[in-house]
Coordinates of C-alpha atoms (C1' of nucleotides) in Angstrom, one line a residue:
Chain A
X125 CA -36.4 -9.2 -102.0
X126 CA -34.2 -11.6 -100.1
X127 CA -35.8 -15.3 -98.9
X128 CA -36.9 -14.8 -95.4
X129 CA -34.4 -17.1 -93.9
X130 CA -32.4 -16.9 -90.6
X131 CA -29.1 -15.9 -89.7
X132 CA -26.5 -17.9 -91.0
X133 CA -25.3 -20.3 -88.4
X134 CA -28.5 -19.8 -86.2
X135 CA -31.2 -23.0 -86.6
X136 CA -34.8 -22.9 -85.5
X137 CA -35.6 -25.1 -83.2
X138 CA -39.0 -26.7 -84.3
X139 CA -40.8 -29.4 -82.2
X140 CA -39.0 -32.6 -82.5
X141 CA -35.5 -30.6 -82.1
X142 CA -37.2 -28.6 -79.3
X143 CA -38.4 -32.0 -77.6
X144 CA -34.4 -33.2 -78.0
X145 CA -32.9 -30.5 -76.2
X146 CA -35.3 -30.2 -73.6
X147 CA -34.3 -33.7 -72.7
X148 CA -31.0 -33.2 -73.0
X149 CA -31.3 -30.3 -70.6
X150 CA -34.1 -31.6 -68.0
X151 CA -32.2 -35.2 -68.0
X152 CA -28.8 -32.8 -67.3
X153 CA -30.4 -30.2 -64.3
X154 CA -31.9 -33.3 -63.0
X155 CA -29.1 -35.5 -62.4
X156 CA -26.8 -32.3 -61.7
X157 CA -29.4 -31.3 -58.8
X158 CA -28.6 -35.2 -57.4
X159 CA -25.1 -33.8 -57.3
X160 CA -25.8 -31.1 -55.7
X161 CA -25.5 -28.8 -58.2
X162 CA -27.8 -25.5 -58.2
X163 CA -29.1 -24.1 -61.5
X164 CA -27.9 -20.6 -61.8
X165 CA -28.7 -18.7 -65.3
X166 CA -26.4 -15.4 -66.5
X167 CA -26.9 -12.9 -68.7
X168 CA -26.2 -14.1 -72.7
X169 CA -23.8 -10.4 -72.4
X170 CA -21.3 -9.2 -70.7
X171 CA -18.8 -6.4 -70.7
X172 CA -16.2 -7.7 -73.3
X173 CA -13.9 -7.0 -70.6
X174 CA -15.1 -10.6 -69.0
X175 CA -14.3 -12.7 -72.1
X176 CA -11.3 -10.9 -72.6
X177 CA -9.6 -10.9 -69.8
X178 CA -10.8 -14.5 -69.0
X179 CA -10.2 -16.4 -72.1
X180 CA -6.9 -14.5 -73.3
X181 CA -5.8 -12.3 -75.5
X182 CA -4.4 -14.5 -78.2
X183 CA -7.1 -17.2 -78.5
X184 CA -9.2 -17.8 -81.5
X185 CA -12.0 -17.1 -79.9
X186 CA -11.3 -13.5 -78.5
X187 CA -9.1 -12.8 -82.0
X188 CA -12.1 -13.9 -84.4
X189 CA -14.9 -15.3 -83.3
X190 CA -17.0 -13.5 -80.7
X191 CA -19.9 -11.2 -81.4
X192 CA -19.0 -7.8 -80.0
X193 CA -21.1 -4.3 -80.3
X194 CA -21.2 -1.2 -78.7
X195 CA -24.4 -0.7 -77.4
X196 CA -26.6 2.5 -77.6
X197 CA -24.6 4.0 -74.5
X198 CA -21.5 3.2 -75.5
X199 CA -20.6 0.2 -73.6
X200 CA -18.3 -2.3 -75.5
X201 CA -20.3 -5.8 -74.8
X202 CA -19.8 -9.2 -75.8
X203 CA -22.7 -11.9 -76.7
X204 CA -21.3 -14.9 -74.2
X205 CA -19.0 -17.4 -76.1
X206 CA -19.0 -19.9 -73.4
X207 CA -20.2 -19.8 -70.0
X208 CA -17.7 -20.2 -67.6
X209 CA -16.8 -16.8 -67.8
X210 CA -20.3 -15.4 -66.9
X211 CA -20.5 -17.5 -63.8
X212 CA -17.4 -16.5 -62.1
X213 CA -18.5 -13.0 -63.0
X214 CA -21.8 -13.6 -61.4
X215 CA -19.7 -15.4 -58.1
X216 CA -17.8 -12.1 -57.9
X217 CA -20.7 -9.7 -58.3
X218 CA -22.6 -11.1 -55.9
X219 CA -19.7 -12.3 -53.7
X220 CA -20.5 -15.8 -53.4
X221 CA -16.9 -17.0 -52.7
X222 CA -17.8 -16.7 -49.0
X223 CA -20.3 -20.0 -49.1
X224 CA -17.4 -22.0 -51.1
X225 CA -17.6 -24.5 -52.3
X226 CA -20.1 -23.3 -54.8
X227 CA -22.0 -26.2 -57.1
X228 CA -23.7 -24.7 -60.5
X229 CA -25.6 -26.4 -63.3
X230 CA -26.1 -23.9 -66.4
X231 CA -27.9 -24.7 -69.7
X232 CA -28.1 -22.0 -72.3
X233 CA -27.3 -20.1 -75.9
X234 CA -23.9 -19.4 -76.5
X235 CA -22.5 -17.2 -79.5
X236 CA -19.1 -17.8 -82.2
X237 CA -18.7 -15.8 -85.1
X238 CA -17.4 -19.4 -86.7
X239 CA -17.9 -21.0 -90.4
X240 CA -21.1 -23.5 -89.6
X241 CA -20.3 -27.0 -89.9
X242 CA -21.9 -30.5 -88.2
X243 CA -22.4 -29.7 -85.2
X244 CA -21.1 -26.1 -84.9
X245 CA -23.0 -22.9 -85.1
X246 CA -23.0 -19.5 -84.5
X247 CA -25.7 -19.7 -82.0
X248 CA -25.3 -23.5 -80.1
X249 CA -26.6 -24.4 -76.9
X250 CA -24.7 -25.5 -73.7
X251 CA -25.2 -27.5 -70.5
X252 CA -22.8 -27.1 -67.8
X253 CA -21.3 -27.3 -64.4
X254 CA -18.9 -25.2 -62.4
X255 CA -17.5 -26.5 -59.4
X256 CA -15.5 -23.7 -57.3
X257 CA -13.2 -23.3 -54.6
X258 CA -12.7 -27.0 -54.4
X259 CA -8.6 -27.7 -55.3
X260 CA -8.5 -31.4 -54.1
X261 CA -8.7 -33.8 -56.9
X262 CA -11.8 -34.9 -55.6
X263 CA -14.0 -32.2 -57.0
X264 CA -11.9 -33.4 -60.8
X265 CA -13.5 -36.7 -59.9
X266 CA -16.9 -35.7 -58.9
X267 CA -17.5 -33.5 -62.0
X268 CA -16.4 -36.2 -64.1
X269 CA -18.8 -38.7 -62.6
X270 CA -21.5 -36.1 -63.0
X271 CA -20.8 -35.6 -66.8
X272 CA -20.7 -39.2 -67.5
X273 CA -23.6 -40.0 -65.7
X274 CA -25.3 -37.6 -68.1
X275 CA -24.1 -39.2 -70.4
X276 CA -25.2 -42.2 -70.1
X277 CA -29.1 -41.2 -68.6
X278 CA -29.1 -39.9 -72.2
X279 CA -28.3 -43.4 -73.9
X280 CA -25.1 -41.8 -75.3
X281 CA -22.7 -43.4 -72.8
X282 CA -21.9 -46.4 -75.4
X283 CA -20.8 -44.2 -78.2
X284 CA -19.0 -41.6 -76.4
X285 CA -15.4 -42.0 -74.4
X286 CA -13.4 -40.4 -72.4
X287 CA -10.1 -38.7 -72.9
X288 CA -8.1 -37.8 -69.8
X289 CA -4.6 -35.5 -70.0
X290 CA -3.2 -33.3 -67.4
X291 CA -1.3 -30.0 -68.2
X292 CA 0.4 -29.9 -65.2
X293 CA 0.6 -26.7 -62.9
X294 CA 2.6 -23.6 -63.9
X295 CA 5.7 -24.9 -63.1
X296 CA 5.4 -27.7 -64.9
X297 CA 3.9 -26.5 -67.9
X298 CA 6.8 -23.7 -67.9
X299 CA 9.3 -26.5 -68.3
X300 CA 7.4 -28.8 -70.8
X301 CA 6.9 -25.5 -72.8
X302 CA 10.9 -25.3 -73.1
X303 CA 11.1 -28.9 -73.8
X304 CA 8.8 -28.7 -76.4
X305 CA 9.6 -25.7 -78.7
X306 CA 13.5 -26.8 -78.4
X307 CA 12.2 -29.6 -79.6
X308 CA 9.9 -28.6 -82.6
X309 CA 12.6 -25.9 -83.3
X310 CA 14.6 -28.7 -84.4
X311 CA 12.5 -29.9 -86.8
X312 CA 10.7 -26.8 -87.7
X313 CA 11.3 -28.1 -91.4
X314 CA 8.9 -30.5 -91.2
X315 CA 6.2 -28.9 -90.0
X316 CA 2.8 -27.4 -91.7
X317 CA 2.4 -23.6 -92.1
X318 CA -0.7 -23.8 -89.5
X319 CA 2.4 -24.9 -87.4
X320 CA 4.8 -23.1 -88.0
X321 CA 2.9 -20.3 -86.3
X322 CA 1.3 -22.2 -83.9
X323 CA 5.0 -22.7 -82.4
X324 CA 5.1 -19.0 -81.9
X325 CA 1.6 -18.5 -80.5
X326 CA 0.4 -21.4 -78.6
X327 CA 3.0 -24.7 -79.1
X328 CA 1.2 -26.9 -77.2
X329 CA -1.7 -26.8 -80.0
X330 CA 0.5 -28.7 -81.8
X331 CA -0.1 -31.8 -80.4
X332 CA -3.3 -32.5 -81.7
X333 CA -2.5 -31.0 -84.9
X334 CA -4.4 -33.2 -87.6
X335 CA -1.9 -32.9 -90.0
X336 CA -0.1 -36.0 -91.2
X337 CA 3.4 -34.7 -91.3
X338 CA 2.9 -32.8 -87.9
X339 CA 1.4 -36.2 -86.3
X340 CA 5.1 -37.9 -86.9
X341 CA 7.0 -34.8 -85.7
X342 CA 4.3 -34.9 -82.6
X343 CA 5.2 -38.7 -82.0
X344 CA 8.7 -38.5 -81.2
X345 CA 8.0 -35.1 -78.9
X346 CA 8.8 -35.2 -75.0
X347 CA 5.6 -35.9 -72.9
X348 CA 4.3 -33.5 -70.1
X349 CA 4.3 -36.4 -68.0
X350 CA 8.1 -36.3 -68.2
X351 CA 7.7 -33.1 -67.0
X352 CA 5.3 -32.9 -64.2
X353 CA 6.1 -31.6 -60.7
X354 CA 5.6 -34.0 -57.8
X355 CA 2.5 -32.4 -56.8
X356 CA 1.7 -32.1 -60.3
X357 CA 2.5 -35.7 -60.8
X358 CA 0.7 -36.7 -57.5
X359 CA -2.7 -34.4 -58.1
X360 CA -3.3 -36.4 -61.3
X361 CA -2.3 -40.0 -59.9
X362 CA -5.2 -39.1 -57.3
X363 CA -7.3 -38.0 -60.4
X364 CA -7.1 -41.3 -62.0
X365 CA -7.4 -43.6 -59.0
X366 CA -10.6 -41.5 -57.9
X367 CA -11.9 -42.2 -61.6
X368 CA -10.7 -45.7 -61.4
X369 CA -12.2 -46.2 -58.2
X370 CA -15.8 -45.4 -59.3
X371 CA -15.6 -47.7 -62.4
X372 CA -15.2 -44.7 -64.7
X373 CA -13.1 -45.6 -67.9
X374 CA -10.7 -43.0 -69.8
X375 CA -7.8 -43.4 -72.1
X376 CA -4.6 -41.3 -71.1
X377 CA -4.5 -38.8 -74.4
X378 CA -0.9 -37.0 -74.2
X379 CA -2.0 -34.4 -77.2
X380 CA -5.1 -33.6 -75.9
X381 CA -4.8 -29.9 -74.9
X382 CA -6.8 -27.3 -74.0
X383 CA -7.4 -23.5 -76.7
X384 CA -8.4 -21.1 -73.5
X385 CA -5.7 -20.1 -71.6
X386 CA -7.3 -20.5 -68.0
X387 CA -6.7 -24.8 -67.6
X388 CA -4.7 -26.7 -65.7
X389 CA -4.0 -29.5 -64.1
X390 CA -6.3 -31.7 -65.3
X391 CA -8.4 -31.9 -68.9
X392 CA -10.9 -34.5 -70.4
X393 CA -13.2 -35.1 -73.1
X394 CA -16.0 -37.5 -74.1
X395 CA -15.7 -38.1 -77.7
X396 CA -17.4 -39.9 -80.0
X397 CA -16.9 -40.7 -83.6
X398 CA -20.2 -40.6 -84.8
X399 CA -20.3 -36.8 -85.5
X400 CA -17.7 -35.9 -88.0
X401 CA -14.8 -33.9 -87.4
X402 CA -16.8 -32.5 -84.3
X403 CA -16.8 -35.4 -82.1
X404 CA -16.4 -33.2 -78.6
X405 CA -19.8 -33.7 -77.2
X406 CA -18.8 -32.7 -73.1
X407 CA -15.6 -31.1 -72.3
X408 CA -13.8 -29.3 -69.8
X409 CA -11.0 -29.2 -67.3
X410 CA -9.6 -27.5 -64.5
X411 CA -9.0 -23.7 -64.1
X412 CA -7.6 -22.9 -60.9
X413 CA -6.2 -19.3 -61.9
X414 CA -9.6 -18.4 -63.9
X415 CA -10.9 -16.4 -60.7
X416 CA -7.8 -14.9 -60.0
X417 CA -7.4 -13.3 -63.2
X418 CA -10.9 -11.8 -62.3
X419 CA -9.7 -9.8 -60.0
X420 CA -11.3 -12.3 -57.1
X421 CA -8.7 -14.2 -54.6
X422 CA -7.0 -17.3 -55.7
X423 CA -9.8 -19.5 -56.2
X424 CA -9.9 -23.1 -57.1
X425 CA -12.6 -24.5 -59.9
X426 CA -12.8 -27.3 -62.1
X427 CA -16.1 -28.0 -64.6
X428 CA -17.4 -28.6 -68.5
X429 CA -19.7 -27.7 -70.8
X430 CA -21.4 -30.3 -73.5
X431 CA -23.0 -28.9 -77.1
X432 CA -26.8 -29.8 -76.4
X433 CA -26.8 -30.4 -80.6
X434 CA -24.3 -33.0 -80.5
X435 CA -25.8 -34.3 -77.8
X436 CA -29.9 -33.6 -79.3
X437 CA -28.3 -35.6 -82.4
X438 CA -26.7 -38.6 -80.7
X439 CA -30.2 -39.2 -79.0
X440 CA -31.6 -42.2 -80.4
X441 CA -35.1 -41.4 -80.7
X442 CA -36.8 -37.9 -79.2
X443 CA -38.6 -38.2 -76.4
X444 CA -42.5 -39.0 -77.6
X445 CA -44.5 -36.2 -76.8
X446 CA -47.7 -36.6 -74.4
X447 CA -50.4 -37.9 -76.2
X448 CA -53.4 -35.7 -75.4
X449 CA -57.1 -36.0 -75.2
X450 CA -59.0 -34.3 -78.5
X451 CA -62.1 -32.9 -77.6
X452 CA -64.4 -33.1 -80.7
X453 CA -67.8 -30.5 -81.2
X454 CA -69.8 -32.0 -84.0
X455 CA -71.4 -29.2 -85.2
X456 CA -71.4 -25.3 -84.2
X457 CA -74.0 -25.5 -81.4
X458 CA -71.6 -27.8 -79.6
X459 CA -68.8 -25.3 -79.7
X460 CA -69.1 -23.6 -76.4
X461 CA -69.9 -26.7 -74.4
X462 CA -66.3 -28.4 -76.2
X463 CA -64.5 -25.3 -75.4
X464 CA -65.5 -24.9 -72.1
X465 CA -65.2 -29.1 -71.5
X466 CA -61.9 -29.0 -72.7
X467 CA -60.9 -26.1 -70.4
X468 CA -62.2 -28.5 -67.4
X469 CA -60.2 -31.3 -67.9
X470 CA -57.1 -29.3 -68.3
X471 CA -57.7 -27.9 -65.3
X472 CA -57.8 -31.8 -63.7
X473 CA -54.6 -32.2 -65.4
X474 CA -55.2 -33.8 -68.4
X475 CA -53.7 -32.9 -71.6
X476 CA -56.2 -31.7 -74.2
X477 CA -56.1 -30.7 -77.8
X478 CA -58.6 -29.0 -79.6
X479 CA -59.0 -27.8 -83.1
X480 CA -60.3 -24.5 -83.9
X481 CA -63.0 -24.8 -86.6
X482 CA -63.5 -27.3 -89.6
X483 CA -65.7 -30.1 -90.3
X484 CA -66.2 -33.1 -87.7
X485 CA -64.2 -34.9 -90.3
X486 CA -61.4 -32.9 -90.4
X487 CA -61.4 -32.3 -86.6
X488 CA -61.1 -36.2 -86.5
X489 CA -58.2 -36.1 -88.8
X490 CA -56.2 -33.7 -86.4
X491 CA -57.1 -36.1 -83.4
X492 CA -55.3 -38.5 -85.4
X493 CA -52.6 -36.3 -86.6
X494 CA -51.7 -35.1 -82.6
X495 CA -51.8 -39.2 -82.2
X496 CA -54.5 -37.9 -79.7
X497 CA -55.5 -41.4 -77.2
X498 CA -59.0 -40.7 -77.3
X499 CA -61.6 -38.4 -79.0
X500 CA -64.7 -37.0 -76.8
X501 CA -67.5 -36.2 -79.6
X502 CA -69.9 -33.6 -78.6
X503 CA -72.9 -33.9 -81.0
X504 CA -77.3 -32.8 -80.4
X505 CA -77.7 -36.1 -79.5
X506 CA -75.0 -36.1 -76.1
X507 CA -76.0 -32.8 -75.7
X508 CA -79.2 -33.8 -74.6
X509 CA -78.5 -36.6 -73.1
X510 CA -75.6 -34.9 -71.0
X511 CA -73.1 -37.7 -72.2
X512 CA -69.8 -37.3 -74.3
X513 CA -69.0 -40.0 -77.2
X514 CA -65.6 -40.9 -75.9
X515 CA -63.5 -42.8 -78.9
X516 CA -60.6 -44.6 -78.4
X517 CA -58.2 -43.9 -81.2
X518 CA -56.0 -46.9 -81.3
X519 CA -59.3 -49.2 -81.0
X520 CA -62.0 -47.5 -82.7
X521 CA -64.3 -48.6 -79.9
X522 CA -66.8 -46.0 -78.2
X523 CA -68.6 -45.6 -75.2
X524 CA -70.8 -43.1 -74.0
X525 CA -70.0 -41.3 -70.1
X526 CA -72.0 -39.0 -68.6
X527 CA -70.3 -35.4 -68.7
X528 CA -70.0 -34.9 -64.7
X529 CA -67.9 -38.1 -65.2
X530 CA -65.9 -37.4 -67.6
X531 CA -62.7 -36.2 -65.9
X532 CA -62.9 -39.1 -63.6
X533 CA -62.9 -41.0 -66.7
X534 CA -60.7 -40.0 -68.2
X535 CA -58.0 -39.3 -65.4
X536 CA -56.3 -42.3 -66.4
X537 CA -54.5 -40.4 -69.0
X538 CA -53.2 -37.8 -66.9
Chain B
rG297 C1' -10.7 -16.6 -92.7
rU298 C1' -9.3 -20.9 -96.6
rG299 C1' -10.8 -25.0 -99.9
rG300 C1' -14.4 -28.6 -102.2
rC301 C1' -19.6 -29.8 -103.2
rU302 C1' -24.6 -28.1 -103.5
rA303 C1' -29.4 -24.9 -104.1
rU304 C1' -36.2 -27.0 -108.6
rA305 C1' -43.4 -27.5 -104.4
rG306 C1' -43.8 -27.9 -97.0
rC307 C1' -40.1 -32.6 -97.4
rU308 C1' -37.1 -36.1 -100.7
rC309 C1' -35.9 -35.7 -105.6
rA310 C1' -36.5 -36.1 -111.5
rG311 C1' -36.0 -32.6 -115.5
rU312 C1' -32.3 -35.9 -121.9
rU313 C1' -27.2 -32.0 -126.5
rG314 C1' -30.5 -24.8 -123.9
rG315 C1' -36.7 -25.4 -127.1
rU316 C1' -42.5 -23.3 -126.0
rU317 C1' -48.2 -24.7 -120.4
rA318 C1' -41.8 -27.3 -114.9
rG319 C1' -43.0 -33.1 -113.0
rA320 C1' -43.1 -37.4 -109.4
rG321 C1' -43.5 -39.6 -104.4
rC322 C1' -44.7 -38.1 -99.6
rA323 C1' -47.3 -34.2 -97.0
rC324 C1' -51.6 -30.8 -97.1
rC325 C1' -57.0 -29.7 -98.5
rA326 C1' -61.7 -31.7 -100.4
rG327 C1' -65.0 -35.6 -102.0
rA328 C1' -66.4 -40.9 -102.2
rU329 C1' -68.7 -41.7 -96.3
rU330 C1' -75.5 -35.3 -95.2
rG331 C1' -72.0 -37.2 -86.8
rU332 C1' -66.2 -40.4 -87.0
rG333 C1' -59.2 -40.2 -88.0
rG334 C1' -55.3 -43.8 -89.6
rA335 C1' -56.2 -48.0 -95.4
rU336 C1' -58.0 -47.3 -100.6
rC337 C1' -59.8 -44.4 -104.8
rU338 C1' -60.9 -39.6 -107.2
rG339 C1' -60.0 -34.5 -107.5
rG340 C1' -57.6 -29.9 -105.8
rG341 C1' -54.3 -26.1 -103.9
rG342 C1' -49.2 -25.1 -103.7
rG343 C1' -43.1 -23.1 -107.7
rU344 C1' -41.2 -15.2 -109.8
rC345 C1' -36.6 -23.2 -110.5
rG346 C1' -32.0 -19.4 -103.8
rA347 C1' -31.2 -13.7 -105.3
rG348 C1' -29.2 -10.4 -109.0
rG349 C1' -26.8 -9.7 -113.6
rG350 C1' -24.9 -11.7 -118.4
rU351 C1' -24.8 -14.8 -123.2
rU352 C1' -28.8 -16.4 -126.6
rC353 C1' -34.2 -16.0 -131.2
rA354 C1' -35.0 -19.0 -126.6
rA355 C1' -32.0 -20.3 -119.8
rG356 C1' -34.4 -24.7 -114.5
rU357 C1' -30.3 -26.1 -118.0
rC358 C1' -24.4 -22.1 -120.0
rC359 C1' -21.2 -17.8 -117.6
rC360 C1' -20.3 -14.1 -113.4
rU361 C1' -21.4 -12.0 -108.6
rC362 C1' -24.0 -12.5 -104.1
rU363 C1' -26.6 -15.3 -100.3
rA364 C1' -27.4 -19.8 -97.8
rG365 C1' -26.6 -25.1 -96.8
rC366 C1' -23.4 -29.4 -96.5
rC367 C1' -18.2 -31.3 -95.9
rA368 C1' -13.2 -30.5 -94.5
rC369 C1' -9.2 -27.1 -92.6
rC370 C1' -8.6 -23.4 -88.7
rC371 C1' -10.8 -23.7 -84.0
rC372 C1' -14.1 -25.7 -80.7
rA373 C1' -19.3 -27.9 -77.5

RNA sequence: GUGGCUAUAGCUCAGUUGGUUAGAGCACCAGAUUGUGGAUCUGGGGGUCGAGGGUUCAAGUCCCUCUAGCCACCCCA
């Protein structure tokens, strides 16, 4: 028989790692709520049709790497890759366009068939934000705040930074395209196989190609910003004054680009170099023809997503978890009072741990195990008296309270 | 999908040119302490050595296949 182990590229989550991404998605809903951001949640499927139509026919991720079955009545579906393309859906369904501009904070599972690596996974988690129907630079500006704000509630702000490009608007991009492949034609000799069909597929992905030959042909390639329209040319000026404007930092990255075919205008990244090859932790852009392509009206929208384990694993220290009360029976005729006891002082709002069974001993041992802040023994001798033992744990020192007093006592650890 | 490295107790790892009952530390359980955790001491449980096949008198150790992990490419959060 075959270990009992997961699917590759999926990861339990156990307490500490469950703690981590809690944190990263409470301290990301929170400060997106600030925003103004509402939490909306969509289904993990969709008809493939979404993905496919959204994302494009030639990128790697519709090609190879999303999880696609045909369920028991037939319908082609699609476990969600990303979420961007679930959210429009959802705008579309439920025709939402009409209250534009619409504000949404999503944290969730997404799926890639992918070879598991640092920080990638078949099953990863995302936070993100969608900001539609908003084409002024502004909303650019604003989402950008918002990520970087997470960011940095999360202590990650000081190892991450951020990379700002623009790929133009179609017009622009259909001339840099030109440029670019006359260009790389040229000197097609020189470049890698991945290239050499990248120049036929996607030629922009060639920019941030990490090969070392490809980086010298790359450095000597025109620059969109050669090639912008004025609007173009204005939209991101306003960008980066608006970012400039609210102390927000970036570095100009020519060669960033963007794999799904729905960006424009402008795309960012916080990186950070502390993760391997994976350093994207939040990423994103704007995708003005995304709801379009729907089959909606032409629709502005800008937003990101981050990975919530890059993010859990940049995190200093977890969040400590609530230290609780343990409430202690010393011997079976005490069990029924401790049970019921502890079910009291949850109700008042105090966290409580109790073992089930085992010697007084033993009990104490868990107590000190769930770093509990005090112990409340229950033995003959409180029982008659109607008092509780309570134990502080860090001190050792112990008091005796009368059980009608106990909650009041004790509400200090609430 | 491609390449490299790896897989021994819950965790981190030893295991000598193949040699007989596979070890350590930490963790866990119990006792020392008949109503008291964290320190110390003593004892205990826990391994079909990732799975399957092969070579051999003999395989944790050598060979093959598979699975999984790690790292990189591809791509991406």
């Amino acid at each position: 028989m075959q270990k009992l182990q997961p699917v590759r590229g999926t990861h339990d989550l156990l307490p500490e790692t469950a703690r981590r991404h809690l944190h990263v998605i409470e301290s990301g809903r929170g400060l997106a709520e600030r925003f103004g951001y509402q939490p909306i949640d969509t289904p993990i499927f969709e008809f493939t049709d979404v993905f496919q139509r959204t994302l494009g026919e030639t990128s790697d991720v519709v090609t190879k790497e999303m999880y696609r079955f045909t369920d028991k009545g037939g319908d082609d579906v699609t476990l969600r890759p990303e979420g961007t393309a679930g959210v429009v859906r959802a705008v579309l369904s439920n025709g939402l366009l009409q209250d534009a501009p619409l504000k949404f904070f999503y944290a969730g599972p997404m799926f890639r068939y992918e070879r598991p690596q640092k920080g990638r996974l078949r099953q990863f988690h995302q936070i993100g934000v969608e900001l539609i129907g908003v084409a002024r630079p502004e909303g650019d500006v604003e989402v950008i705040a918002l990520g970087a704000e997470i960011l940095k509630t999360l202590g990650v702000g000081g190892q991450v930074t951020l990379h700002l490009n623009t790929l133009g608007d179609a017009e622009s991009r259909a001339a840099y395209r030109k440029a670019l492949v006359a260009y790389l034609d040229g000197r097609k000799g020189e470049l890698s196989p991945d290239s050499l069909t990248r120049l036929a597929l996607n030629p922009m992905r060639i920019l941030d190609s990490k090969d070392a030959g490809d980086k010298q042909v790359v450095a000597d390639a025109p620059r969109i910003g050669d090639f912008l329209t004025p609007a173009a040319a204005a939209f991101f000026a306003s960008v980066r004054s608006g970012l400039e404007s609210l102390d927000l930092t970036y570095t100009v990255d020519d060669r960033l680009v963007r794999g799904l075919d729905y960006y424009c205008h402008t795309a960012f990244e916080f990186v950070t170099d502390a993760l391997g090859a994976q350093g994207t932790v939040l990423a994103g852009g704007r995708y003005d023809g995304l709801v379009e392509t729907m089959g909606g009206p032409p629709t502005a929208g800008v937003g990101w997503a981050a990975g919530i384990e890059r993010l859990a694993m940049l995190l200093a220290a977890p969040p400590s978890a609530p230290r609780p009360v343990a409430v202690i029976p010393v011997g079976d005729a005490e069990e029924a009072l401790a049970f019921g006891l502890a079910h009291r002082l949850r109700l008042e709002g105090i966290a409580v741990d109790i073992g089930f069974g085992g010697s007084m001993k033993a009990r104490m041992k868990r107590a000190g195990r769930v770093n509990a802040r005090v112990a409340v023994l229950l033995g003959e001798t409180e029982r008659a008296r109607g008092v509780a033992t309570v134990r502080d744990m860090d001190t050792g020192q112990q008091s005796e309270v009368p059980l009608d007093a106990l909650a009041r006592h004790l509400a200090v650890f609430r």
